[in-house]
């Protein structure tokens, strides 16, 4: 084993090339950090401008549809539905005051805890207004609606006989842009007075029998508490919402019960005495229309597909809201929670950084697709599991940053490596074979240590060539003729050295100095022997 120092010119070139490649190899780390930050902040900027809101809300709806609903019929709420057949049988709409009084009187004989009349009675529908007023005042557990309206829409007044009493509450429904209901409203101020929501009043009447009354949360006096559960107040930027209208006391609906969970009895069956007492006794009963001709229907997160029946009747929606409030008070069900703004930013930037790491480390196309696809599946599954446990974590922004960072960084690194490889080939292709150049490229990081060329002991096979009688011959030739002859000689010799994986160190007039076994060291005796035996006699 001997120490061998490569020709100074080639050594300088090798050092310059490897130093350049080493510096460039570090640059992707810095550029990847910059790319991940730029991508993350750009997506967060688009999100804050509201451009991703529809996608995030669509993901929220999909999670609601994918979640397994509460099984079985609801045992706390029942519905009396006015169907198309009922309207035909009555021969008119709206229901007359006399018939409405009869319906309520019949219903109260079943002794429900609360009755919600989700049909406006602001104007007289003769005959029988006095009789209806007498029923309203006799039974304090009957709740009738008013409609606040707003934004230029005229409201609907309650029956005058109940105006200003606790039997009147608003039945306004919050509808998001796009026409889907995702939030409930518990309180709102109207004409200087704080009014209760229709569903909330029904839930409170039911809970009175359980000894549960609304209270302020001990840590947040402005928040309402039912039982041991605080109903978290909705914020304008909660979840995927951006600058939403958060006036009043709003909360996110969980829709854990499908529409079919609420037992529905027709008005005709009630009046005919075909409804069992156990179906209504000690429950909340909501009377409302389920006839399509009345148009009291709303889109919900379940409204998807091509089915004709995609809307939920208003009475069912109020039942769903009341049921969620009862589950919170009696079962400890918490409303959907969200991360703070700072944590949402950290979450999005984290996935942007992870995407940059993947783009920096994985250049193999199939591995890249596999890992990026796996990360995407993990992100979606993790967000869904979090939703199952009551947390709404942003999904769309981290998905975009994860994929975008990975793609951009991969493209950047691939382009940078292509330039580095071209530089390497340009520096060495005239001195060695493509195989040696490729090997140098694959092992390029082994040549530099701490910013300096790494020293190494290696055994080399050295080839010297010389033209016999060159001086005598050159004296007899013209200068240009001699140069052309030497060029032909060198052009014929160089390919032989390169084809046998040697490195030409220099041309010495009529001679060539080449080595085999550098710059990549031979590690076995067999490889060294091949250099000495198979590479030296390269000429016939």
Coordinates of C-alpha atoms in Angstrom, one line a residue:
X1 CA 0.0 0.0 0.0
X2 CA 1.5 3.3 -1.1
X3 CA 0.3 6.9 -0.9
X4 CA -0.2 8.4 -4.3
X5 CA -1.0 12.0 -5.0
X6 CA -2.9 12.7 -8.2
X7 CA -1.7 15.2 -10.7
X8 CA -2.1 18.8 -9.4
X9 CA -4.3 20.0 -12.2
X10 CA -6.8 17.1 -11.9
X11 CA -6.7 17.3 -8.1
X12 CA -7.6 21.0 -8.2
X13 CA -10.4 20.2 -10.6
X14 CA -11.6 17.3 -8.4
X15 CA -11.5 19.5 -5.3
X16 CA -13.3 22.3 -7.0
X17 CA -16.0 20.0 -8.3
X18 CA -16.5 18.2 -5.0
X19 CA -16.5 21.4 -3.0
X20 CA -19.1 22.9 -5.3
X21 CA -21.2 19.8 -5.1
X22 CA -20.9 19.7 -1.4
X23 CA -22.1 23.3 -1.1
X24 CA -24.9 22.7 -3.5
X25 CA -25.9 19.5 -1.6
X26 CA -26.4 21.7 1.5
X27 CA -28.4 24.3 -0.3
X28 CA -31.5 22.2 -0.8
X29 CA -32.0 22.0 3.0
X30 CA -32.1 25.8 3.2
X31 CA -34.2 26.1 0.1
X32 CA -36.6 23.4 1.3
X33 CA -37.1 25.3 4.6
X34 CA -37.9 28.4 2.6
X35 CA -40.2 26.5 0.3
X36 CA -42.1 24.9 3.1
X37 CA -42.6 28.2 4.9
X38 CA -43.6 30.0 1.6
X39 CA -46.1 27.2 0.8
X40 CA -47.5 27.1 4.3
X41 CA -47.9 30.8 4.7
X42 CA -49.4 31.1 1.2
X43 CA -52.0 28.5 1.9
X44 CA -52.8 30.0 5.3
X45 CA -53.2 33.4 3.6
X46 CA -55.6 31.9 1.1
X47 CA -57.5 30.3 4.0
X48 CA -57.7 33.6 5.9
X49 CA -59.1 35.2 2.8
X50 CA -61.9 32.6 2.7
X51 CA -60.9 30.8 -0.5
X52 CA -60.7 27.4 1.2
X53 CA -63.8 27.7 3.4
X54 CA -66.2 25.8 1.0
X55 CA -63.7 22.9 0.8
X56 CA -63.2 22.8 4.6
X57 CA -67.0 22.8 5.2
X58 CA -67.4 20.1 2.6
X59 CA -64.8 18.0 4.5
X60 CA -66.8 18.7 7.7
X61 CA -70.0 17.5 6.0
X62 CA -68.2 14.4 4.7
X63 CA -67.0 13.5 8.3
X64 CA -70.6 13.9 9.6
X65 CA -71.9 11.5 6.9
X66 CA -69.1 9.0 7.4
X67 CA -69.6 8.8 11.2
X68 CA -71.7 6.0 12.6
X69 CA -74.9 7.7 13.9
X70 CA -76.6 6.9 17.2
X71 CA -78.6 3.7 16.6
X72 CA -82.3 3.2 17.4
X73 CA -85.2 5.6 17.8
X74 CA -85.0 8.7 19.9
X75 CA -86.8 8.0 23.2
X76 CA -87.1 11.7 24.3
X77 CA -88.7 13.4 21.3
X78 CA -91.6 12.5 19.1
X79 CA -93.0 14.4 16.1
X80 CA -96.6 15.0 14.9
X81 CA -96.2 15.5 11.2
X82 CA -98.7 17.3 9.0
X83 CA -98.6 15.3 5.7
X84 CA -100.0 16.0 2.3
X85 CA -102.7 13.5 3.1
X86 CA -103.6 15.4 6.2
X87 CA -103.9 18.7 4.3
X88 CA -106.1 17.0 1.7
X89 CA -108.3 15.5 4.5
X90 CA -108.7 18.9 6.2
X91 CA -109.4 20.5 2.8
X92 CA -107.5 23.7 3.7
X93 CA -104.2 25.2 4.8
X94 CA -103.3 26.6 7.2
X95 CA -105.1 24.7 9.9
X96 CA -108.1 26.6 11.4
X97 CA -107.8 27.9 15.0
X98 CA -110.6 25.6 16.1
X99 CA -108.9 22.5 14.7
X100 CA -105.5 23.6 16.1
X101 CA -107.1 23.9 19.5
X102 CA -108.5 20.4 19.2
X103 CA -105.1 19.0 18.2
X104 CA -103.4 20.6 21.2
X105 CA -106.1 19.5 23.6
X106 CA -105.9 16.0 22.4
X107 CA -102.2 16.0 22.6
X108 CA -102.0 17.3 26.1
X109 CA -104.1 14.4 27.3
X110 CA -101.0 12.2 26.7
X111 CA -99.1 14.3 29.3
X112 CA -96.0 15.2 27.3
X113 CA -93.3 17.2 29.1
X114 CA -93.3 19.9 26.4
X115 CA -95.1 20.6 23.2
X116 CA -93.6 22.7 20.4
X117 CA -95.9 24.1 17.8
X118 CA -93.7 24.7 14.8
X119 CA -96.5 26.4 12.9
X120 CA -97.0 30.2 13.0
X121 CA -100.3 31.5 14.5
X122 CA -99.7 35.2 14.2
X123 CA -103.0 35.8 12.3
X124 CA -106.4 34.5 12.9
X125 CA -107.6 31.5 10.9
X126 CA -111.3 31.4 11.7
X127 CA -113.2 29.9 13.3
X128 CA -112.1 29.3 16.9
X129 CA -109.5 31.9 17.8
X130 CA -110.9 32.4 21.3
X131 CA -110.9 28.6 22.0
X132 CA -107.3 28.4 20.7
X133 CA -106.2 31.3 23.0
X134 CA -107.8 29.5 25.9
X135 CA -105.7 26.4 25.2
X136 CA -102.5 28.4 24.9
X137 CA -103.1 30.1 28.3
X138 CA -104.2 26.9 30.0
X139 CA -101.1 24.8 29.2
X140 CA -97.8 26.6 30.0
X141 CA -95.8 23.7 28.5
X142 CA -97.0 24.7 25.0
X143 CA -94.3 26.7 23.1
X144 CA -95.2 28.6 20.0
X145 CA -92.8 30.2 17.5
X146 CA -92.0 33.7 16.3
X147 CA -89.5 34.6 13.6
X148 CA -87.0 37.4 14.1
X149 CA -85.9 37.6 10.5
X150 CA -83.3 40.2 9.8
X151 CA -81.2 41.4 6.9
X152 CA -84.2 43.1 5.3
X153 CA -86.5 40.1 5.9
X154 CA -89.8 40.7 7.7
X155 CA -90.3 38.6 10.9
X156 CA -93.3 36.8 12.1
X157 CA -95.1 37.8 15.3
X158 CA -96.3 35.4 17.9
X159 CA -100.0 35.0 18.9
X160 CA -101.0 38.2 20.6
X161 CA -102.3 36.4 23.6
X162 CA -98.8 34.9 24.4
X163 CA -96.8 38.0 23.5
X164 CA -94.1 38.7 26.1
X165 CA -94.4 35.3 27.8
X166 CA -92.0 32.5 28.1
X167 CA -94.2 30.4 25.8
X168 CA -92.9 32.4 22.8
X169 CA -89.5 31.7 21.3
X170 CA -87.8 32.2 17.9
X171 CA -87.5 29.4 15.5
X172 CA -85.0 31.1 13.1
X173 CA -82.5 28.7 11.5
X174 CA -78.9 29.7 10.6
X175 CA -78.1 28.8 7.1
X176 CA -74.5 29.0 5.8
X177 CA -73.4 30.3 2.4
X178 CA -74.3 27.5 0.1
X179 CA -77.6 26.8 1.8
X180 CA -76.5 24.2 4.4
X181 CA -77.4 24.3 8.1
X182 CA -74.4 23.5 10.4
X183 CA -75.0 25.7 13.4
X184 CA -77.7 26.1 16.0
X185 CA -78.7 29.4 17.7
X186 CA -79.6 29.4 21.5
X187 CA -80.2 33.1 22.2
X188 CA -80.4 36.3 20.2
X189 CA -81.3 39.9 21.0
X190 CA -84.4 41.4 19.4
X191 CA -85.9 44.8 20.1
X192 CA -83.8 45.1 23.3
X193 CA -84.9 41.7 24.7
X194 CA -83.0 38.5 24.8
X195 CA -85.1 35.7 23.3
X196 CA -84.6 31.9 23.7
X197 CA -84.5 29.5 20.8
X198 CA -87.5 27.3 20.1
X199 CA -85.5 24.1 20.6
X200 CA -83.7 25.4 23.7
X201 CA -87.0 26.2 25.4
X202 CA -88.4 22.7 24.7
X203 CA -85.2 21.2 26.0
X204 CA -85.3 23.2 29.2
X205 CA -88.9 22.2 29.9
X206 CA -87.9 18.6 29.5
X207 CA -84.9 19.0 31.8
X208 CA -86.9 20.7 34.6
X209 CA -88.3 17.2 35.4
X210 CA -84.8 16.0 35.8
X211 CA -83.9 18.9 38.1
X212 CA -81.5 20.4 35.6
X213 CA -81.6 24.2 34.9
X214 CA -79.3 26.4 32.8
X215 CA -76.3 27.8 34.6
X216 CA -73.2 29.8 33.8
X217 CA -70.0 28.0 33.4
X218 CA -67.7 28.5 36.4
X219 CA -64.7 29.4 34.4
X220 CA -66.5 31.4 31.7
X221 CA -69.6 33.1 33.0
X222 CA -70.8 34.1 29.5
X223 CA -71.1 30.4 28.5
X224 CA -74.2 28.4 29.3
X225 CA -74.0 25.1 31.1
X226 CA -76.6 22.3 31.0
X227 CA -75.9 19.6 33.6
X228 CA -72.2 19.0 33.7
X229 CA -71.6 20.1 30.1
X230 CA -70.8 23.6 28.8
X231 CA -72.3 24.4 25.4
X232 CA -69.2 25.9 23.7
X233 CA -70.0 29.2 22.0
X234 CA -69.2 29.4 18.3
X235 CA -66.5 31.8 17.1
X236 CA -66.4 33.6 13.8
X237 CA -63.2 31.6 12.7
X238 CA -64.0 28.3 14.3
X239 CA -63.0 25.2 12.3
X240 CA -63.2 25.9 8.6
X241 CA -65.2 29.1 9.0
X242 CA -63.7 32.5 8.1
X243 CA -65.3 35.6 9.5
X244 CA -68.7 34.0 9.8
X245 CA -71.6 35.8 11.4
X246 CA -71.3 34.8 15.1
X247 CA -73.9 37.1 16.6
X248 CA -76.1 35.6 19.3
X249 CA -75.2 32.5 21.1
X250 CA -74.4 29.9 18.4
X251 CA -73.0 26.4 18.6
X252 CA -72.0 23.7 16.1
X253 CA -74.5 21.0 15.4
X254 CA -73.2 17.4 15.5
X255 CA -76.1 15.7 13.6
X256 CA -75.4 12.4 15.5
X257 CA -78.9 11.3 14.9
X258 CA -80.3 10.8 11.4
X259 CA -83.7 12.1 10.4
X260 CA -85.2 8.6 10.7
X261 CA -84.2 8.5 14.4
X262 CA -87.2 10.6 15.4
X263 CA -90.6 8.8 15.5
X264 CA -93.2 10.6 13.4
X265 CA -96.9 10.2 13.8
X266 CA -99.4 11.8 11.4
X267 CA -101.9 14.3 12.4
X268 CA -104.7 12.1 11.2
X269 CA -103.6 9.2 13.4
X270 CA -103.4 11.5 16.4
X271 CA -106.9 12.7 15.9
X272 CA -108.2 9.2 15.3
X273 CA -106.7 8.0 18.6
X274 CA -104.2 5.6 16.8
X275 CA -101.1 6.9 18.6
X276 CA -100.2 5.0 21.8
X277 CA -99.9 6.9 25.0
X278 CA -96.3 5.6 25.6
X279 CA -95.2 7.1 22.3
X280 CA -95.9 10.7 23.6
X281 CA -96.1 10.5 27.4
X282 CA -93.3 12.3 29.2
X283 CA -91.6 13.4 26.0
X284 CA -91.0 16.5 23.9
X285 CA -93.5 16.6 21.1
X286 CA -93.1 18.9 18.1
X287 CA -95.9 19.6 15.7
X288 CA -94.8 20.6 12.3
X289 CA -95.3 20.2 8.6
X290 CA -93.5 17.5 6.6
X291 CA -95.6 18.1 3.5
X292 CA -93.5 19.2 0.5
X293 CA -96.0 21.7 -0.6
X294 CA -95.5 23.9 2.5
X295 CA -91.7 24.2 1.8
X296 CA -90.5 24.1 5.4
X297 CA -87.3 22.2 4.6
X298 CA -83.5 22.8 4.9
X299 CA -80.3 21.3 3.5
X300 CA -78.0 19.7 6.0
X301 CA -74.6 17.9 5.8
X302 CA -76.6 14.8 4.9
X303 CA -77.8 16.5 1.7
X304 CA -75.6 14.9 -0.9
X305 CA -76.2 12.9 -4.1
X306 CA -78.9 12.8 -6.7
X307 CA -81.8 11.7 -4.4
X308 CA -84.9 13.9 -4.7
X309 CA -85.5 13.9 -0.9
X310 CA -82.3 15.6 0.4
X311 CA -83.8 18.2 2.7
X312 CA -84.8 17.9 6.4
X313 CA -88.2 19.3 7.5
X314 CA -87.9 22.2 9.9
X315 CA -89.7 20.2 12.7
X316 CA -87.1 17.4 12.4
X317 CA -84.3 20.0 12.4
X318 CA -85.6 21.5 15.7
X319 CA -85.9 18.0 17.1
X320 CA -82.3 17.4 16.2
X321 CA -81.2 20.6 17.9
X322 CA -83.2 19.8 21.0
X323 CA -81.9 16.3 21.1
X324 CA -78.3 17.5 21.1
X325 CA -79.0 19.8 24.0
X326 CA -80.6 16.9 25.9
X327 CA -77.6 14.7 25.2
X328 CA -75.3 17.4 26.5
X329 CA -77.2 17.8 29.7
X330 CA -78.1 14.1 30.4
X331 CA -75.4 12.1 28.6
X332 CA -72.4 14.5 28.8
X333 CA -72.2 14.9 25.0
X334 CA -69.9 17.8 24.2
X335 CA -70.4 20.1 21.2
X336 CA -67.7 20.0 18.5
X337 CA -64.4 21.6 19.7
X338 CA -61.8 23.4 17.6
X339 CA -58.1 24.2 17.9
X340 CA -56.9 27.7 18.7
X341 CA -55.8 29.9 15.8
X342 CA -52.1 29.4 16.8
X343 CA -52.4 25.6 16.9
X344 CA -54.1 25.6 13.5
X345 CA -51.2 27.6 12.1
X346 CA -48.7 25.2 13.7
X347 CA -50.6 22.2 12.3
X348 CA -50.6 23.5 8.8
X349 CA -47.0 24.6 8.9
X350 CA -46.0 21.2 10.4
X351 CA -47.4 19.3 7.4
X352 CA -45.8 21.8 5.0
X353 CA -42.4 21.0 6.6
X354 CA -43.1 17.3 6.5
X355 CA -43.9 17.5 2.8
X356 CA -40.6 19.4 2.3
X357 CA -38.7 16.6 4.1
X358 CA -40.3 14.0 1.9
X359 CA -39.5 16.0 -1.2
X360 CA -35.9 16.4 0.0
X361 CA -35.3 12.7 0.8
X362 CA -37.3 10.7 -1.7
X363 CA -36.4 11.2 -5.4
X364 CA -37.6 7.8 -6.5
X365 CA -41.0 8.3 -8.3
X366 CA -42.7 5.2 -7.0
X367 CA -41.4 5.8 -3.4
X368 CA -42.5 9.4 -3.6
X369 CA -46.0 8.5 -4.7
X370 CA -46.2 5.8 -2.0
X371 CA -45.1 8.0 0.8
X372 CA -47.1 11.0 -0.2
X373 CA -50.2 8.9 -0.7
X374 CA -49.6 7.2 2.7
X375 CA -49.2 10.6 4.4
X376 CA -52.3 11.9 2.8
X377 CA -54.3 8.8 4.0
X378 CA -52.8 9.2 7.5
X379 CA -53.8 12.9 7.6
X380 CA -57.3 12.2 6.5
X381 CA -57.7 9.2 8.8
X382 CA -56.2 11.1 11.8
X383 CA -58.5 14.1 11.2
X384 CA -61.5 11.8 11.0
X385 CA -60.6 10.0 14.2
X386 CA -60.2 13.4 15.9
X387 CA -63.6 14.3 14.6
X388 CA -65.1 11.1 16.1
X389 CA -63.7 12.2 19.4
X390 CA -65.3 15.7 19.1
X391 CA -62.4 17.7 17.5
X392 CA -62.7 19.6 14.2
X393 CA -59.1 19.8 13.0
X394 CA -58.4 21.6 9.7
X395 CA -58.0 19.1 6.8
X396 CA -57.8 20.9 3.5
X397 CA -54.9 23.3 4.3
X398 CA -52.5 20.7 5.6
X399 CA -53.5 18.4 2.7
X400 CA -52.6 21.1 0.2
X401 CA -49.4 22.1 1.9
X402 CA -48.3 18.5 2.4
X403 CA -48.6 17.7 -1.3
X404 CA -47.5 21.1 -2.7
X405 CA -44.4 21.2 -0.5
X406 CA -43.4 17.7 -1.4
X407 CA -43.9 18.3 -5.2
X408 CA -42.1 21.6 -5.3
X409 CA -39.1 20.5 -3.2
X410 CA -38.8 17.3 -5.2
X411 CA -38.9 19.3 -8.4
X412 CA -36.3 21.7 -7.0
X413 CA -34.0 19.0 -5.8
X414 CA -34.3 17.1 -9.1
X415 CA -33.5 20.2 -11.1
X416 CA -30.5 21.0 -8.8
X417 CA -29.1 17.5 -9.0
X418 CA -29.5 17.5 -12.8
X419 CA -27.4 20.7 -12.9
X420 CA -24.8 19.1 -10.5
X421 CA -24.6 16.0 -12.6
X422 CA -24.1 18.0 -15.8
X423 CA -21.3 19.9 -14.0
X424 CA -19.7 16.7 -12.9
X425 CA -19.9 15.2 -16.4
X426 CA -18.5 18.3 -17.9
X427 CA -15.5 18.3 -15.6
X428 CA -14.6 14.6 -15.9
X429 CA -16.0 13.2 -19.1
X430 CA -12.7 14.1 -20.9
X431 CA -10.6 12.4 -18.3
X432 CA -12.5 9.2 -17.5
X433 CA -15.2 6.8 -18.6
X434 CA -18.9 7.4 -18.0
X435 CA -18.9 4.5 -15.6
X436 CA -16.2 6.2 -13.4
X437 CA -18.1 9.5 -13.7
X438 CA -21.3 7.8 -12.6
X439 CA -19.5 6.1 -9.7
X440 CA -18.0 9.5 -8.6
X441 CA -21.5 11.0 -8.7
X442 CA -23.0 8.2 -6.6
X443 CA -20.2 8.5 -4.0
X444 CA -19.8 12.3 -4.3
X445 CA -20.5 12.9 -0.6
X446 CA -17.6 10.6 0.4
X447 CA -14.9 12.9 -1.1
X448 CA -15.5 15.9 1.1
X449 CA -15.3 16.0 4.9
X450 CA -15.9 19.2 6.9
X451 CA -15.6 21.3 3.7
X452 CA -12.2 19.8 2.8
X453 CA -11.1 17.0 0.5
X454 CA -10.9 13.7 2.4
X455 CA -7.4 12.1 2.3
X456 CA -7.3 8.4 1.5
X457 CA -4.6 5.7 0.9
X458 CA -5.2 3.6 -2.2
X459 CA -3.2 1.4 -4.6
X460 CA -3.1 2.6 -8.1
X461 CA -1.9 1.2 -11.4
X462 CA 0.0 3.9 -13.4
X463 CA 0.3 3.9 -17.1
X464 CA 3.0 5.8 -19.0
X465 CA 3.2 5.8 -22.8
X466 CA 5.9 7.3 -25.0
X467 CA 6.6 7.4 -28.8
X468 CA 9.9 5.7 -29.7
X469 CA 12.1 8.0 -31.8
X470 CA 9.8 10.9 -31.4
X471 CA 12.6 13.5 -31.4
X472 CA 14.1 12.2 -34.7
X473 CA 10.7 12.1 -36.4
X474 CA 9.6 15.5 -35.1
X475 CA 12.7 17.1 -36.6
X476 CA 11.7 16.0 -40.1
X477 CA 8.1 17.4 -39.9
X478 CA 6.6 20.8 -40.3
X479 CA 5.1 22.2 -37.0
X480 CA 1.5 22.0 -38.2
X481 CA 2.0 18.6 -39.6
X482 CA 3.5 17.5 -36.2
X483 CA 0.6 19.0 -34.2
X484 CA -2.0 17.2 -36.4
X485 CA -0.1 13.9 -36.1
X486 CA 0.0 14.2 -32.2
X487 CA -3.7 15.1 -32.1
X488 CA -4.5 11.9 -34.0
X489 CA -2.3 9.9 -31.7
X490 CA -3.9 11.4 -28.5
X491 CA -7.4 11.0 -29.9
X492 CA -6.7 7.3 -30.6
X493 CA -5.1 6.6 -27.2
X494 CA -7.5 8.5 -24.9
X495 CA -10.6 6.2 -25.7
X496 CA -8.6 3.1 -24.8
X497 CA -7.8 4.5 -21.3
X498 CA -11.3 5.8 -20.7
X499 CA -12.9 2.5 -21.9
X500 CA -10.9 0.6 -19.4
X501 CA -12.0 3.0 -16.6
X502 CA -8.8 4.8 -16.3
X503 CA -8.2 8.5 -15.6
X504 CA -5.9 10.6 -17.8
X505 CA -3.8 12.8 -15.6
X506 CA -1.9 14.6 -18.3
X507 CA -0.6 14.6 -21.9
X508 CA 3.2 15.0 -22.0
X509 CA 4.1 16.0 -25.5
X510 CA 4.2 12.6 -27.1
X511 CA 3.2 10.7 -24.0
X512 CA 0.3 10.0 -21.7
X513 CA 0.1 9.6 -17.9
X514 CA -2.9 7.7 -16.7
X515 CA -4.0 5.9 -13.5
X516 CA -6.4 3.1 -12.8
X517 CA -8.0 2.8 -9.4
X518 CA -8.6 6.5 -8.8
X519 CA -10.4 8.6 -7.7
X520 CA -12.6 5.7 -6.5
X521 CA -10.4 3.4 -4.4
X522 CA -10.3 -0.4 -5.0
X523 CA -11.3 -2.3 -1.9
X524 CA -10.2 -5.8 -2.7
X525 CA -7.1 -7.6 -4.0
X526 CA -9.1 -8.9 -7.0
X527 CA -10.0 -5.3 -8.0
X528 CA -6.4 -4.1 -7.6
X529 CA -5.2 -7.1 -9.7
X530 CA -7.6 -6.4 -12.5
X531 CA -6.2 -2.8 -12.7
X532 CA -2.6 -4.2 -12.9
X533 CA -3.3 -7.1 -15.2
X534 CA -6.3 -6.2 -17.3
X535 CA -5.8 -2.5 -17.7
X536 CA -2.1 -2.1 -18.4
X537 CA -1.9 -4.2 -21.6
X538 CA -4.6 -2.2 -23.3
X539 CA -2.8 -2.0 -26.7
X540 CA -2.4 -4.8 -29.2

